[in-house]
Coordinates of C-alpha atoms in Angstrom, one line a residue:
Chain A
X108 CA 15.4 45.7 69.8
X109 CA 14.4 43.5 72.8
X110 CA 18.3 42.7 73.8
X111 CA 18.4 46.2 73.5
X112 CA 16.1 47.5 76.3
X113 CA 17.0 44.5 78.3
X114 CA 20.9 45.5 77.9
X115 CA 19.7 49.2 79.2
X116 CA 18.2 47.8 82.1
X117 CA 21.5 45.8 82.8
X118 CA 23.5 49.5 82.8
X119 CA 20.5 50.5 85.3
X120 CA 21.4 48.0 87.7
X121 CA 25.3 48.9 87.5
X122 CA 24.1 52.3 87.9
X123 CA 22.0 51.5 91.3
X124 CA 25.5 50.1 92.4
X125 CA 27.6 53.1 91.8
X126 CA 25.1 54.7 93.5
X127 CA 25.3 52.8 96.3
X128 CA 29.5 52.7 96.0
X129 CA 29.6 56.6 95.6
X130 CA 27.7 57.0 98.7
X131 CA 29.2 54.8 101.5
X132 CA 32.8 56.4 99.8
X133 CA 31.5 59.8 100.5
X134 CA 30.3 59.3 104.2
X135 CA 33.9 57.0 104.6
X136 CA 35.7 59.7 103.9
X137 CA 33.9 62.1 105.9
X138 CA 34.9 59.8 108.5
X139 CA 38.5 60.7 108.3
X140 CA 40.2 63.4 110.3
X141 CA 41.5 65.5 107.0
X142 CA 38.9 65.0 104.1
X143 CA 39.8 65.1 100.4
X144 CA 37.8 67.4 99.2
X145 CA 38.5 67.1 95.1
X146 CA 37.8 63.5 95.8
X147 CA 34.4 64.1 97.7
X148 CA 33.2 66.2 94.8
X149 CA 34.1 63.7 92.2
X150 CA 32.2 61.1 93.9
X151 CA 29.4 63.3 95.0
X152 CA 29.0 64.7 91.2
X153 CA 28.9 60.6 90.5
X154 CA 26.0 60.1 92.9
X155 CA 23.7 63.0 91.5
X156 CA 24.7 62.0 87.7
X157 CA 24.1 58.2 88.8
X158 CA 20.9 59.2 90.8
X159 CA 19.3 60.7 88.0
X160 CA 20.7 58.2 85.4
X161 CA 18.7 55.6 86.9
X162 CA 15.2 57.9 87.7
X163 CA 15.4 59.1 84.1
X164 CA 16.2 55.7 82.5
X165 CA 13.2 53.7 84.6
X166 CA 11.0 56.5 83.8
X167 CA 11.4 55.7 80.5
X168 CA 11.3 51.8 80.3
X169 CA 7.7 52.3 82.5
X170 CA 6.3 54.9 80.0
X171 CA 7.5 52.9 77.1
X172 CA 5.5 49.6 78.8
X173 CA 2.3 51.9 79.4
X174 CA 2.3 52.4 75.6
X175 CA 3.1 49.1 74.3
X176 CA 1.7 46.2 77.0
X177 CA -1.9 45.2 75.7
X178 CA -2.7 42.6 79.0
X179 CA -3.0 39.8 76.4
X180 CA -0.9 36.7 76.3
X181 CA 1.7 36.4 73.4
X182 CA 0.5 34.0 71.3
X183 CA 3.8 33.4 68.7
X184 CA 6.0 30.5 68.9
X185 CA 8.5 29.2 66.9
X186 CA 7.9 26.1 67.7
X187 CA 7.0 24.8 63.8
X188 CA 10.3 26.4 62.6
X189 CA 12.3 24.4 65.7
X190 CA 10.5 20.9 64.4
X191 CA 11.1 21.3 60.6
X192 CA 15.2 22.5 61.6
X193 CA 15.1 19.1 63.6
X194 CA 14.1 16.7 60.8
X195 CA 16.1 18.1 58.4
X196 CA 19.1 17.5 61.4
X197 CA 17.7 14.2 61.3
X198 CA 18.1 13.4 57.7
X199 CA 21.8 14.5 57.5
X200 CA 22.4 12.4 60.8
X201 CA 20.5 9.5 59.0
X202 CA 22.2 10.1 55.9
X203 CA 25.5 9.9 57.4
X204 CA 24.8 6.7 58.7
X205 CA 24.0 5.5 55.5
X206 CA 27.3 6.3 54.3
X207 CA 29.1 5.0 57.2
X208 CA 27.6 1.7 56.6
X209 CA 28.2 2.3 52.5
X210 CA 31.9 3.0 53.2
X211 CA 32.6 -0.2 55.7
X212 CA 30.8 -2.5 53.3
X213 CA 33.2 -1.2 50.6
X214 CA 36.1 -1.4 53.1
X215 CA 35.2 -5.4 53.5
X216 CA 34.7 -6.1 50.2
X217 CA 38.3 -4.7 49.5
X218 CA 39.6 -6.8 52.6
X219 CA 38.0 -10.0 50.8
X220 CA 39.4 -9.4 47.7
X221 CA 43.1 -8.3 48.7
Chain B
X202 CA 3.2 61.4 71.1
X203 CA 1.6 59.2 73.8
X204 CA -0.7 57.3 72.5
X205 CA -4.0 57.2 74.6
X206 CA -4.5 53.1 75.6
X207 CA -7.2 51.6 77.2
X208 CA -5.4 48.6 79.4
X209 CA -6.9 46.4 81.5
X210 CA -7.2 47.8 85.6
X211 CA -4.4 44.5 86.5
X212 CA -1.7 46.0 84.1
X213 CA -2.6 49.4 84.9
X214 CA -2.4 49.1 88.5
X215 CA 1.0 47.4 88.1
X216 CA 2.8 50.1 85.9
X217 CA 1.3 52.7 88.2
X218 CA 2.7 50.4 91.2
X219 CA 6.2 50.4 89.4
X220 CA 6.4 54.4 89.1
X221 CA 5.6 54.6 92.7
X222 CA 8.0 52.4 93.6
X223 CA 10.6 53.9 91.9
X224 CA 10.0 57.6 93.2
X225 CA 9.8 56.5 97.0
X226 CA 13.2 54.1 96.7
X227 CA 14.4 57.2 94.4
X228 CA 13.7 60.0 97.3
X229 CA 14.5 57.6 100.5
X230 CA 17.9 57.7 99.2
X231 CA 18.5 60.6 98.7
X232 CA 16.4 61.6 101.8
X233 CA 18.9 59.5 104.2
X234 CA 22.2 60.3 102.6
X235 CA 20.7 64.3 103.0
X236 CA 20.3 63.7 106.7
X237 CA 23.4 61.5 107.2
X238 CA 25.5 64.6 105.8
X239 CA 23.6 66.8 107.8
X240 CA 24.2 64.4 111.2
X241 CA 27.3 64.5 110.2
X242 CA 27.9 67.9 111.3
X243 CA 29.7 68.5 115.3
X244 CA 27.7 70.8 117.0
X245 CA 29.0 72.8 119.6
X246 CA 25.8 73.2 121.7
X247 CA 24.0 70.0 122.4
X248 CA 20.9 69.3 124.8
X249 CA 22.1 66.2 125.9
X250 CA 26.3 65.4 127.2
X251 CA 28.2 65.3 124.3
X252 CA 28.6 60.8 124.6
X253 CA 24.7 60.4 124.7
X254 CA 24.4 63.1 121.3
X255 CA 27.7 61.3 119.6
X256 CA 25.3 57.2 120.6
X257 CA 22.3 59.0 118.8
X258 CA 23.4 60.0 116.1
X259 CA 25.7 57.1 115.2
X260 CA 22.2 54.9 115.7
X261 CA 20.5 57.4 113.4
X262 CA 23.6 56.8 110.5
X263 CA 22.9 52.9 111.3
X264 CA 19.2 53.2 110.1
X265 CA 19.7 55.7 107.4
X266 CA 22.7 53.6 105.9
X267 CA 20.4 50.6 106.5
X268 CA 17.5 52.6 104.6
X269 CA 19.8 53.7 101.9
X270 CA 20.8 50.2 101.3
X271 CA 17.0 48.6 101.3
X272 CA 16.0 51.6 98.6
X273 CA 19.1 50.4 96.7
X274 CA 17.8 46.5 96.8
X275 CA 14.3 47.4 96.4
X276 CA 15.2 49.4 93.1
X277 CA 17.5 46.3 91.8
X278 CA 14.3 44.3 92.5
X279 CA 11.9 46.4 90.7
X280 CA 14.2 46.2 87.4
X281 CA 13.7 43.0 88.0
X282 CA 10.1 43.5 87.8
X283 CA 10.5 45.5 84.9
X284 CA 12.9 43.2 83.1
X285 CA 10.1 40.3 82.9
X286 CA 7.4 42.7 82.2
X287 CA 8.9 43.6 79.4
X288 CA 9.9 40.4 78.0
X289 CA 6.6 39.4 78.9
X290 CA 4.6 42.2 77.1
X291 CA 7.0 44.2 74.6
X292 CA 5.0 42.6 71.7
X293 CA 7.2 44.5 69.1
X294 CA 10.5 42.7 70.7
X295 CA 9.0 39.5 71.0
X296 CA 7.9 39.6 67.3
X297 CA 11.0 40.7 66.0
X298 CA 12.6 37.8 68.0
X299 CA 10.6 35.2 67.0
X300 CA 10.8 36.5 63.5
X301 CA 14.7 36.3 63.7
X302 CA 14.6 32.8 65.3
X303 CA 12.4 31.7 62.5
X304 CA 14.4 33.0 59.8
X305 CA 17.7 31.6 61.2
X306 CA 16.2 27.9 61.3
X307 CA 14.7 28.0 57.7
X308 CA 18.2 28.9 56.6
X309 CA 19.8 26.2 58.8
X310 CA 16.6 23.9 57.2
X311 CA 17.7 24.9 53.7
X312 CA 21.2 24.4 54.0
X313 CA 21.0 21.0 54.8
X314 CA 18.2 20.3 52.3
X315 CA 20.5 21.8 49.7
X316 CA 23.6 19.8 50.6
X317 CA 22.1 16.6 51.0
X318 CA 20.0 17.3 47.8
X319 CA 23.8 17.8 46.2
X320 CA 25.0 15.0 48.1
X321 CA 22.4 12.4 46.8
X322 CA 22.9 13.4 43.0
X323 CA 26.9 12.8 43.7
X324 CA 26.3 9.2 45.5
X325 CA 23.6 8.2 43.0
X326 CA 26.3 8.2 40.4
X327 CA 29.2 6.9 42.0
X328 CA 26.5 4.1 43.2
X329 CA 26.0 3.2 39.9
X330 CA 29.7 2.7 38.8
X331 CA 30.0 1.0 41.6
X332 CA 27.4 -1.4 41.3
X333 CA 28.4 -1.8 37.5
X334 CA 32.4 -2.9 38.8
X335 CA 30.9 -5.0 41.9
X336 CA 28.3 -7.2 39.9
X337 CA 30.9 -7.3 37.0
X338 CA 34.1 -8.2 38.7
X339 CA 35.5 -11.6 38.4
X340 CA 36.0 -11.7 42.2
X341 CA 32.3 -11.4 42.5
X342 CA 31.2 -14.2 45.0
X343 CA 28.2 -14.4 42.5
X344 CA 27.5 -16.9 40.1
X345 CA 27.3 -16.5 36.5
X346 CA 23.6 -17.0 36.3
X347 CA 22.9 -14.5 38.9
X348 CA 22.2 -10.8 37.0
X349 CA 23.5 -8.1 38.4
X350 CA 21.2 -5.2 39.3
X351 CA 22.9 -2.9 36.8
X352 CA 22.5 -5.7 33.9
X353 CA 18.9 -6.0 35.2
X354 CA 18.4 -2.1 34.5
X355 CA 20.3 -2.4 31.0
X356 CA 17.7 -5.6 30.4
X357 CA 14.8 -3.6 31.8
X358 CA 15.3 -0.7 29.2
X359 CA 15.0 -3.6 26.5
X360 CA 12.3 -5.7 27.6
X361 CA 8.4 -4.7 27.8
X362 CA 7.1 -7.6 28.8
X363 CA 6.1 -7.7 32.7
X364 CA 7.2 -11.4 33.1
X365 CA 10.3 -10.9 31.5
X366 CA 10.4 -8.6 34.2
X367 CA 9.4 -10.7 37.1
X368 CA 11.8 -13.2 35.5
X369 CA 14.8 -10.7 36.0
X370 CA 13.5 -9.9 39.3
X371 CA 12.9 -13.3 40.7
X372 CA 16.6 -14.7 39.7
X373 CA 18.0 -11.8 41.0
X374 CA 16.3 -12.3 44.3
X375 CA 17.3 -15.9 44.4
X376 CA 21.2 -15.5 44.8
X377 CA 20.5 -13.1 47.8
X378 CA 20.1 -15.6 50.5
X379 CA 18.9 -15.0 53.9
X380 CA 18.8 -11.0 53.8
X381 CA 15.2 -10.6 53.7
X382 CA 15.2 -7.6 51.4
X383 CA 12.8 -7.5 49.0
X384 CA 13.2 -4.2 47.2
X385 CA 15.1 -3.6 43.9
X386 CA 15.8 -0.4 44.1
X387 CA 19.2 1.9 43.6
X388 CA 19.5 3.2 46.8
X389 CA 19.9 -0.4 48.5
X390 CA 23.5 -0.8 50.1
X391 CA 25.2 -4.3 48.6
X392 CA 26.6 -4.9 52.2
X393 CA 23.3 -6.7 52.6
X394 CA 23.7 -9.3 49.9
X395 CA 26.5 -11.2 51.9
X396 CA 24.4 -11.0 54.8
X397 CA 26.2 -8.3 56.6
X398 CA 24.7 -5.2 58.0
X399 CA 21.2 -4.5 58.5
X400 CA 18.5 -6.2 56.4
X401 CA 16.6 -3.2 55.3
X402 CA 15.7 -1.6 51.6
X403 CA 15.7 1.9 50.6
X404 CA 12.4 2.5 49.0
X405 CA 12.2 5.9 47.8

């Protein structure tokens, strides 16, 4: 849910730079002596669709935040969760070298014996 | 649909900041790329000799370009804005994140409980028969008066009294020289016996 909003606000910015592409192509190719104009309208359809893509979508991420933000801090954490995965990290690395130390002792005690 | 929300006047301000800021970048651009089309037209007629009309309005393109470009960054900077205000304040998100995060290191937490719970009750019996072959073997650097741990178990299960006990305990101490262990217990590694490895005992 978060990563999604977040994800839409990532399309927003690529939109703001279509925007931006659609509009220095338009004026570039005014610029020329014989204009294309199937071209010009494909990129100025791209602008308006853009334009409003981005008003509409920004509209709706503010409206969304009027309804939803209370001004108080977020007080969750998962900070207990983090410690308890840790330790139990630590055991298996702890019991690990247990065994390491369980299998060389073995290994010695063969070497002694052979 | 809306619900009605009483914020405080900080966060209030700032959302109403953030729609204003997006209508003016919103209209500027479109604004100057209007006029720039419309600059863009020759005119036949002009006040002023055609070179000083053609300087003006390439300056005027210059600024409106150079407008149409500072809406564009001031729009990337408010999603900006909007991107940390809402991981900031979308409480629902930021529950359901820190719900998933939880969940996802329990499961990590109980996977490795479970295996090394599965691994201890495989190396507790393989400990055993080894213990049994080591303290048993004729190539045991032990003497013959010396009781094996496993022997000492077997005995334990026999005898009640406590100084029996001690008894067992004492002579099996004495043949580990110089390791410092004190412990009888299963989990102890025999590496320490010789002297090898580190001197410490498992106590459970």
């Amino acid at each position: 849910m978060a990563n999604d909003r977040l994800r839409a606000l990532e399309e927003v910015e690529k939109e703001i730079g279509t925007v931006l592409q659609c509009a220095g192509n338009i004026i570039l190719e005014l610029s020329k002596e014989k204009h294309n104009a199937s071209f010009l309208d494909r990129q100025l359809s791209q602008f308006t669709t853009s334009v409003n893509r981005v008003e509409t979508e920004l509209s709706n991420q503010i409206r969304y935040l009027t309804q939803v933000a209370t001004g108080q801090p977020h007080e969750g954490s998962t900070y207990s969760a983090r410690k308890d995965c840790q330790m139990a990290l630590n055991r298996v690395d702890y019991a690990r070298v247990k065994l390491g130390e369980l299998g060389r002792t073995c290994e010695i005690l063969l070497d002694t014996q052979t | 649909m809306t619900t009605q929300r009483i914020l405080p006047q900080s966060k209030e301000t700032l959302l109403q900041s953030y729609n204003k800021r997006l209508k003016d970048d919103i209209r500027s651009i479109l604004d100057n790329f209007t006029e720039i089309i419309k600059t863009a037209k020759v005119e036949d007629e002009t006040q002023v000799s055609r070179a000083t009309q053609a300087e003006q309005d390439h300056y005027e393109m210059h600024v409106r370009a150079a407008n149409i470009v500072r809406a564009g960054e001031s729009l990337m900077k408010l999603v900006s804005d909007l991107k940390q205000f809402l991981i900031l304040n979308d409480f629902p998100s930021v529950n359901e994140a820190i719900n998933q995060r939880n969940q996802q290191l329990r499961s990590l937490q109980d996977e490795c409980d479970k295996k090394l719970t599965t691994l201890r009750d495989e190396i507790a019996t393989d400990l055993y028969e080894l213990e049994e072959e080591y303290y048993s073997s004729s190539y045991s650097p032990w003497d013959s008066s010396d009781l094996p741990l496993c022997e000492a178990f077997h005995r334990q299960d026999g005898s009640d009294s406590p100084e029996d006990l001690r008894g067992l305990v004492g002579t099996s101490l004495s043949g580990r020289a110089g390791d410092g262990s004190g412990g009888i217990s299963r989990g102890s590694t025999p590496g320490q016996l010789n002297g090898h490895g580190t001197a410490t005992a498992e106590h459970p």
